[in-house]
mmCIF file with all atom_site columns, C-alpha atoms in Angstrom:
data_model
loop_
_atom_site.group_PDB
_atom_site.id
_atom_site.type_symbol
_atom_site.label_atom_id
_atom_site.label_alt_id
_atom_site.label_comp_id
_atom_site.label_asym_id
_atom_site.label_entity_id
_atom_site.label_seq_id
_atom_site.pdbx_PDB_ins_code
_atom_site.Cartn_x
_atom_site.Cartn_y
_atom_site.Cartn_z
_atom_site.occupancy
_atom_site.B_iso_or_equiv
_atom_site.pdbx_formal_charge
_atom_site.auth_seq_id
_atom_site.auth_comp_id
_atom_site.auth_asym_id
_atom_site.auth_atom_id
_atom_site.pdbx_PDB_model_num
ATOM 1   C CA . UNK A 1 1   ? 8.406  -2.802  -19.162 1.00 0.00 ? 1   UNK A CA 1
ATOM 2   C CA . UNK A 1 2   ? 5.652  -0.346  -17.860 1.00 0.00 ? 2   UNK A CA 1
ATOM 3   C CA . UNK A 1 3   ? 5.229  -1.368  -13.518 1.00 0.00 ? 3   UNK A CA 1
ATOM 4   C CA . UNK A 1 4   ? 2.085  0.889   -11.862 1.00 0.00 ? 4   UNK A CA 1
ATOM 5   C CA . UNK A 1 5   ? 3.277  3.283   -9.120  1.00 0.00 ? 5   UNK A CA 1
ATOM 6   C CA . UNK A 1 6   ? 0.426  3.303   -6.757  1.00 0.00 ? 6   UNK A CA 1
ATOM 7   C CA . UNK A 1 7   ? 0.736  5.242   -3.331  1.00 0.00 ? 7   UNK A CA 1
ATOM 8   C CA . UNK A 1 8   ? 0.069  3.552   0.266   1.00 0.00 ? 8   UNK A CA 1
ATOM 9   C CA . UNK A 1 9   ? 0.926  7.025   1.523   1.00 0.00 ? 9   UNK A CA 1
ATOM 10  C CA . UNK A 1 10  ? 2.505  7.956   5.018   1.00 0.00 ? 10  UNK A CA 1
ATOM 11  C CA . UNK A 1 11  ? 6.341  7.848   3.530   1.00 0.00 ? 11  UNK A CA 1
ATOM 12  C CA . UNK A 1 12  ? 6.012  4.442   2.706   1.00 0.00 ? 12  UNK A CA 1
ATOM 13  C CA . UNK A 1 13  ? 6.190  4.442   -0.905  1.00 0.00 ? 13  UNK A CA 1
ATOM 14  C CA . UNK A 1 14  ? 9.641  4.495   -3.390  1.00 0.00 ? 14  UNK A CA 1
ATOM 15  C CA . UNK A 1 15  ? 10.664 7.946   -4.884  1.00 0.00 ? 15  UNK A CA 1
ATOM 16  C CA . UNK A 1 16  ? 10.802 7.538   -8.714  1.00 0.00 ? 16  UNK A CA 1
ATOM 17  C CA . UNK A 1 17  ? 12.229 10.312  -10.852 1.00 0.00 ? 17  UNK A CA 1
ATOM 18  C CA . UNK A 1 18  ? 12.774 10.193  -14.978 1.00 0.00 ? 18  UNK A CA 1
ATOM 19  C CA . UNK A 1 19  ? 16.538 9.285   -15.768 1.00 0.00 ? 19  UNK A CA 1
ATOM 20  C CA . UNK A 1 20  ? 17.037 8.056   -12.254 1.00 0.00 ? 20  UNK A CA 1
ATOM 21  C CA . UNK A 1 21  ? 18.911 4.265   -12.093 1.00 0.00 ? 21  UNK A CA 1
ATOM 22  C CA . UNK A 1 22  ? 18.844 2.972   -8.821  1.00 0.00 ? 22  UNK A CA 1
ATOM 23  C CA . UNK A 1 23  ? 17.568 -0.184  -6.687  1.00 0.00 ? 23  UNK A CA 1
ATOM 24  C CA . UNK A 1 24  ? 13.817 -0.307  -6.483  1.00 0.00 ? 24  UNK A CA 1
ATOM 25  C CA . UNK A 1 25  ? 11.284 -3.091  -5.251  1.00 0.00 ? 25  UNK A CA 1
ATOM 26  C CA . UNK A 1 26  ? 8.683  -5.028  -7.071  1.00 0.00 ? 26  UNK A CA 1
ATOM 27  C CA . UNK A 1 27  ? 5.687  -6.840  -5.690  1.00 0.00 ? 27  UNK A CA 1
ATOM 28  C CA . UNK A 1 28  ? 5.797  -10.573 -6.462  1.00 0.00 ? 28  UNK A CA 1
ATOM 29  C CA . UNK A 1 29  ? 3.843  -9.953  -9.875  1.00 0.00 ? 29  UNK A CA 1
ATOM 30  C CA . UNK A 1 30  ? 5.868  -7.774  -10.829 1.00 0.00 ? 30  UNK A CA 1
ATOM 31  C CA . UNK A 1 31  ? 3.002  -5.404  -12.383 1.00 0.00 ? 31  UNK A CA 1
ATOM 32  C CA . UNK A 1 32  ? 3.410  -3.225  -9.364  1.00 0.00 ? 32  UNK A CA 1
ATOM 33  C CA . UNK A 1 33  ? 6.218  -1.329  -7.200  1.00 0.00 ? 33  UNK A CA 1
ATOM 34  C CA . UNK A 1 34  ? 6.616  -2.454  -3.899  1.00 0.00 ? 34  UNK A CA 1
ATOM 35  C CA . UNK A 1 35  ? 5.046  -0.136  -0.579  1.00 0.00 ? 35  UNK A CA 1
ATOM 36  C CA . UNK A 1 36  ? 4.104  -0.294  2.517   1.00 0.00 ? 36  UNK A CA 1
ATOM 37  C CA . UNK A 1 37  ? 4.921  -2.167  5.218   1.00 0.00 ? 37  UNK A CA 1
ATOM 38  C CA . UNK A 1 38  ? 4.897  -5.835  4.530   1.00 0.00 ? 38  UNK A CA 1
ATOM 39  C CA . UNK A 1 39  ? 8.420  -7.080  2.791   1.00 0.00 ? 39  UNK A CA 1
ATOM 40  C CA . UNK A 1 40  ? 6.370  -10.558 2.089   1.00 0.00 ? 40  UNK A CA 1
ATOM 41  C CA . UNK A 1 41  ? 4.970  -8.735  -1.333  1.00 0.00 ? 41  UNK A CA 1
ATOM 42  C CA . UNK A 1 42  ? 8.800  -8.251  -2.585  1.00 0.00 ? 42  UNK A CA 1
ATOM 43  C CA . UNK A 1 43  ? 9.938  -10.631 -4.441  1.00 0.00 ? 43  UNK A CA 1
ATOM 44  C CA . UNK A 1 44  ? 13.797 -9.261  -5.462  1.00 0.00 ? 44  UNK A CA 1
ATOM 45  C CA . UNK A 1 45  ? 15.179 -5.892  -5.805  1.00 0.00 ? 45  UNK A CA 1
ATOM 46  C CA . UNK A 1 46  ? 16.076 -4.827  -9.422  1.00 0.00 ? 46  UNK A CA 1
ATOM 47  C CA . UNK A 1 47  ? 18.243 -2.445  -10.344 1.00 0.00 ? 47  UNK A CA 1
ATOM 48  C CA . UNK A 1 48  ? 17.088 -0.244  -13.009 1.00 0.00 ? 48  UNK A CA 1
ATOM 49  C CA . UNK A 1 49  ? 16.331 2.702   -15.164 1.00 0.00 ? 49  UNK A CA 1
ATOM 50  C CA . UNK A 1 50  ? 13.250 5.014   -15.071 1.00 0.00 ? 50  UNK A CA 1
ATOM 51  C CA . UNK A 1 51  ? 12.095 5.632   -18.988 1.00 0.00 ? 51  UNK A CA 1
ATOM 52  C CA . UNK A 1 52  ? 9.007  7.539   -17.956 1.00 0.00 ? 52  UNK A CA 1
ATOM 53  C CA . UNK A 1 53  ? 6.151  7.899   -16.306 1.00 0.00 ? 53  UNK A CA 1
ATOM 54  C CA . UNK A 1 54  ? 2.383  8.983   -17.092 1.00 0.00 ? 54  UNK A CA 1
ATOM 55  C CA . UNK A 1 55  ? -1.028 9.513   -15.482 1.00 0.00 ? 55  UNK A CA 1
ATOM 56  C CA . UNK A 1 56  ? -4.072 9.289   -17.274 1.00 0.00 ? 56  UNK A CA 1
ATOM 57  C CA . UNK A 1 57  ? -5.475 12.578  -15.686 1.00 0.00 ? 57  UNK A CA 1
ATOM 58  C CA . UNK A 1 58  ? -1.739 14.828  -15.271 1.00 0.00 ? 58  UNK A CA 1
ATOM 59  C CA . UNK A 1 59  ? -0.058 13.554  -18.247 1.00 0.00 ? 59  UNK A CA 1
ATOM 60  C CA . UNK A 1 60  ? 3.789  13.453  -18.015 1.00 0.00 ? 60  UNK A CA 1
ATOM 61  C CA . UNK A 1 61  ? 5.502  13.360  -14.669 1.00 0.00 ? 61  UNK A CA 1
ATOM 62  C CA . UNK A 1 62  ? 9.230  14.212  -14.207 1.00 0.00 ? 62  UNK A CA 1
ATOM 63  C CA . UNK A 1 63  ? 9.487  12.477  -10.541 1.00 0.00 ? 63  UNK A CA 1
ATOM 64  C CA . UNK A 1 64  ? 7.288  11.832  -7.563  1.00 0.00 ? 64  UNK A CA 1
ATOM 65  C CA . UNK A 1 65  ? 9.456  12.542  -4.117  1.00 0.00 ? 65  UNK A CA 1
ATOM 66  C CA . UNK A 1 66  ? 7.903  10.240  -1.193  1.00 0.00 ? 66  UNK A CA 1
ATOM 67  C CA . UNK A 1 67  ? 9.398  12.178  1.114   1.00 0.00 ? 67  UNK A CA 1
ATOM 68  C CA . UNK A 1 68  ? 7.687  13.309  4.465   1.00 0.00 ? 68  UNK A CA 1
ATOM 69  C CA . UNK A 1 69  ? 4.248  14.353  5.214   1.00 0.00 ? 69  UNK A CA 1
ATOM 70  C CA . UNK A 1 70  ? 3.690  15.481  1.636   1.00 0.00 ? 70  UNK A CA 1
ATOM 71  C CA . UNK A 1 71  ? 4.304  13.770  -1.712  1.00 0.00 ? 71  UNK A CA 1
ATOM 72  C CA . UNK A 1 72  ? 5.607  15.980  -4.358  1.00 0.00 ? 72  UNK A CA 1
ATOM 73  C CA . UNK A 1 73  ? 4.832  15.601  -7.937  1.00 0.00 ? 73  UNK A CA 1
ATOM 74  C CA . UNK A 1 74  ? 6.423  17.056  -10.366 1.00 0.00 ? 74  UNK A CA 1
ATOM 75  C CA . UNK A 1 75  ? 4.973  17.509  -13.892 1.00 0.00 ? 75  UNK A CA 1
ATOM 76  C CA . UNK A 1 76  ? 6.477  18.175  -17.269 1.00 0.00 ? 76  UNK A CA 1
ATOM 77  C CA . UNK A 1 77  ? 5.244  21.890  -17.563 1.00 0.00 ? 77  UNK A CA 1
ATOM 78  C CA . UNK A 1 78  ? 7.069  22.662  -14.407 1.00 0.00 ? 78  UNK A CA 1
ATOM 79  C CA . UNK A 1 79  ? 4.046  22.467  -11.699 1.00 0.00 ? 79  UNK A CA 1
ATOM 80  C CA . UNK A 1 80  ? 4.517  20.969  -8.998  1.00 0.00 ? 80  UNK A CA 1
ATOM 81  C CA . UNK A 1 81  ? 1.387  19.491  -7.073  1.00 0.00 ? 81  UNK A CA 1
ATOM 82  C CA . UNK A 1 82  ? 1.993  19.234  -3.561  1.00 0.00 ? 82  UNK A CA 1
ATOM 83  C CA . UNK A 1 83  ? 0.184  16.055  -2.156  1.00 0.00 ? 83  UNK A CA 1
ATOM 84  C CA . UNK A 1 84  ? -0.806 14.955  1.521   1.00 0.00 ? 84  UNK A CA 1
ATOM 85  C CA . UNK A 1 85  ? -0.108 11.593  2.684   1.00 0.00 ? 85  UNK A CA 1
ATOM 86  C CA . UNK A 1 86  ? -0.505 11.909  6.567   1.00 0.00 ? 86  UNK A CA 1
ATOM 87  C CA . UNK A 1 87  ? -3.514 13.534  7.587   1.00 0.00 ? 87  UNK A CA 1
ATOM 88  C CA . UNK A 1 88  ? -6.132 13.391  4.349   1.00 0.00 ? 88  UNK A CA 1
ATOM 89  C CA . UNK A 1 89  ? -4.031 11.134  1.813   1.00 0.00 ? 89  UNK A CA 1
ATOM 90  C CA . UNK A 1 90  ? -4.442 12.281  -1.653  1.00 0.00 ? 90  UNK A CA 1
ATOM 91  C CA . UNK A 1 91  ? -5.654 15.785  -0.905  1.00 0.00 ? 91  UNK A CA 1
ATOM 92  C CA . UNK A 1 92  ? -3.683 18.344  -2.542  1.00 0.00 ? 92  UNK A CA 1
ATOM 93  C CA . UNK A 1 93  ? -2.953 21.846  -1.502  1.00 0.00 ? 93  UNK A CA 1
ATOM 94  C CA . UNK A 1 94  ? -3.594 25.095  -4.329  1.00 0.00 ? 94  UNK A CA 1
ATOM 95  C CA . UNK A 1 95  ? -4.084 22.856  -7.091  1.00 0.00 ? 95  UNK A CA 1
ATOM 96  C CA . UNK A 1 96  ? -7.389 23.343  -8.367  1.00 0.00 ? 96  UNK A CA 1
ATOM 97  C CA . UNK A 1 97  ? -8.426 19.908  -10.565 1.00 0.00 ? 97  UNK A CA 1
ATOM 98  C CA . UNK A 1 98  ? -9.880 16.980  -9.461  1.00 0.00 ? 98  UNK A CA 1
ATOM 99  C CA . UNK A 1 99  ? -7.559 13.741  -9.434  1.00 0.00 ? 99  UNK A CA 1
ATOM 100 C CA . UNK A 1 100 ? -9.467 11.014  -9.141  1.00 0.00 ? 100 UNK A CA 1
ATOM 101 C CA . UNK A 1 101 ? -7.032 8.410   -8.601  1.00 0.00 ? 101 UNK A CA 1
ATOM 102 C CA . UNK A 1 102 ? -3.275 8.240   -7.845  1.00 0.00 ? 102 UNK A CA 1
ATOM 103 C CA . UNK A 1 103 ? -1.942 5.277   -9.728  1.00 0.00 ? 103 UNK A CA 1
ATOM 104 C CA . UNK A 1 104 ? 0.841  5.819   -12.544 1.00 0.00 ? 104 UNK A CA 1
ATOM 105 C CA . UNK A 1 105 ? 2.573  3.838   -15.172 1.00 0.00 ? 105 UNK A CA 1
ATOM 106 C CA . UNK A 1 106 ? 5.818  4.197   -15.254 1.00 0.00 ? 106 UNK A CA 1
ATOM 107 C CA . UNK A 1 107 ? 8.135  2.646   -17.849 1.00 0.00 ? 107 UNK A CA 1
ATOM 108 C CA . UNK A 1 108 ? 11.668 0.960   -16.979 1.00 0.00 ? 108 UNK A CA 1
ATOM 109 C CA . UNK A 1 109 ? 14.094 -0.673  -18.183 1.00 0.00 ? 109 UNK A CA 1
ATOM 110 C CA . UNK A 1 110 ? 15.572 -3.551  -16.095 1.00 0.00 ? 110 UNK A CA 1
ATOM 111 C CA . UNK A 1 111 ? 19.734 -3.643  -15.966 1.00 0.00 ? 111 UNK A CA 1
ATOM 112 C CA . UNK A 1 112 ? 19.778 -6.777  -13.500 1.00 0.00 ? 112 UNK A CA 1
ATOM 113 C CA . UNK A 1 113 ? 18.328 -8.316  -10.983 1.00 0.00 ? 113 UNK A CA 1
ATOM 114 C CA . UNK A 1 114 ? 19.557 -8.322  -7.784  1.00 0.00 ? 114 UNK A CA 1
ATOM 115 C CA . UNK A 1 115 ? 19.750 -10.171 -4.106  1.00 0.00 ? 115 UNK A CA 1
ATOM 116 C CA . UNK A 1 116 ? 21.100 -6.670  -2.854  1.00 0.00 ? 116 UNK A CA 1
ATOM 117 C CA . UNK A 1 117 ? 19.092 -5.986  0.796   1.00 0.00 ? 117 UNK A CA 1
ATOM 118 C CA . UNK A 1 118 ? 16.989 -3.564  1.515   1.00 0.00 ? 118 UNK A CA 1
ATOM 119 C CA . UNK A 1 119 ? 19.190 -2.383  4.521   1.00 0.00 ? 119 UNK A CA 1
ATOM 120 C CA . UNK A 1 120 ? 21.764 -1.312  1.940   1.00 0.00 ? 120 UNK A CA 1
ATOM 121 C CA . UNK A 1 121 ? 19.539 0.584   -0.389  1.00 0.00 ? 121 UNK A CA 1
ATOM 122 C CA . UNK A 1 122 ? 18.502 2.698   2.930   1.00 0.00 ? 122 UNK A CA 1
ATOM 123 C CA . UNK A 1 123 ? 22.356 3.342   3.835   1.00 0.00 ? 123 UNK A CA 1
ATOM 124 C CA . UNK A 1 124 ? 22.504 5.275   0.634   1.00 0.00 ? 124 UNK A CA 1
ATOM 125 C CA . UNK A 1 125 ? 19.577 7.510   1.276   1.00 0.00 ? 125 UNK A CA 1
ATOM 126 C CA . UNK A 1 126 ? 21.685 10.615  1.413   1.00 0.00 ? 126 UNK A CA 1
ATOM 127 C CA . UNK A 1 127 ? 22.893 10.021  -2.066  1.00 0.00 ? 127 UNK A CA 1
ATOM 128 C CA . UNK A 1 128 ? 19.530 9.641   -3.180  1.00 0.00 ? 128 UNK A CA 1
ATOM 129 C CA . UNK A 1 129 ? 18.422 12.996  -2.690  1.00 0.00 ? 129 UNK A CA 1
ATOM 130 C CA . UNK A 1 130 ? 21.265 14.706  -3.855  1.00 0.00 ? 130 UNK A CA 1
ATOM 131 C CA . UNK A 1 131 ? 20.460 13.007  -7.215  1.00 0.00 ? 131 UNK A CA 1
ATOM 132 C CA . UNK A 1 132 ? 17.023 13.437  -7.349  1.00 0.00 ? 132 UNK A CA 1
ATOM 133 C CA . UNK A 1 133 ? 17.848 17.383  -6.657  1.00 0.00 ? 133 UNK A CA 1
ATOM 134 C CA . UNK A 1 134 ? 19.970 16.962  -9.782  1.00 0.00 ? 134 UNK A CA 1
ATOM 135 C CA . UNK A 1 135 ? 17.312 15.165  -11.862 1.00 0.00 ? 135 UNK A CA 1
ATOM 136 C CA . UNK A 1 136 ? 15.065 17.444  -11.296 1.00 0.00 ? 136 UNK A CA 1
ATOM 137 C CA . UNK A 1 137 ? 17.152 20.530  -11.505 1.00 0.00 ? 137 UNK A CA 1
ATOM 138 C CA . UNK A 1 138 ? 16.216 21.753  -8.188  1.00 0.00 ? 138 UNK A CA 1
ATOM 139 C CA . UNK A 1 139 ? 19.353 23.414  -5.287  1.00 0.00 ? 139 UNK A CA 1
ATOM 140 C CA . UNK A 1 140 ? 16.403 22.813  -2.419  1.00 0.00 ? 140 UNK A CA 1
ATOM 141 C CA . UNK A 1 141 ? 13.506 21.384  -1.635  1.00 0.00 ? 141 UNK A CA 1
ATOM 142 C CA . UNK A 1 142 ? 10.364 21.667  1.034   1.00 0.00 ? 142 UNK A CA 1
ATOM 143 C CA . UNK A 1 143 ? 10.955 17.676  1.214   1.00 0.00 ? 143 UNK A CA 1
ATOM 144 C CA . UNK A 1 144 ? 14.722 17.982  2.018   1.00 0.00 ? 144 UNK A CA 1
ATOM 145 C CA . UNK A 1 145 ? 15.693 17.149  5.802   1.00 0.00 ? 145 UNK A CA 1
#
């Protein structure tokens, strides 16, 4: 099932990382994750396994980290673009192409639906990190705090 990743910015958007299986949130049509701020849009929590993901401009994408001021994307070759989503969303810092949107496809595959809260998926934030670290091989990171 390929769902778009599209960013609302200002840490409001789900981390997704290639080979992570975890909880994430669909909008009602399910063509789209879930951001921002208005929980009307989900309509259930699925837990589930991200296959890939792509960008028509970057190509493949190892993981995108929501995490703070600054999104980080990681890309297959190793590069990491470093991404604001405060101040000028969707400006990046020392990478030199033009982007000229920031919506992905990213493929899953669905291992069950759920009626799991959100409350309980942010109780396990901690965990989170430490496996998206692992994922994507890394001992620290700028978005770690």
């Amino acid at each position: 099932m390929i769902v778009k990743w599209e960013p609302y910015w200002y840490e409001l958007d789900q981390c997704i990382v290639v080979g992570d299986i975890d909880f994430f949130y669909l909008r009602k049509d399910n063509l789209y994750f879930a951001n921002g701020l208005n929980s009307e849009c989900y309509e259930r929590e699925v837990k589930a396994e991200i296959l890939k993901i792509t960008h028509p401009e970057l190509g493949d994408i190892r993981g995108i980290i929501t995490i703070g001021l600054d999104y980080s994307i990681y890309l297959s070759d190793g590069t990491v673009i470093i991404v604001n989503a405060e101040e000028n969303p969707g400006e990046t810092y020392d990478y030199h192409d033009v982007v000229s949107e920031w919506c992905f496809d990213v493929q899953i595959r669905i291992i069950e639906k759920t009626e799991l809260p959100a409350m309980e998926r942010k109780e396990r934030w901690q965990e989170c990190i430490r496996k998206y670290k692992a994922l994507l091989g890394l001992s620290e990171a700028d978005w770690e705090s």
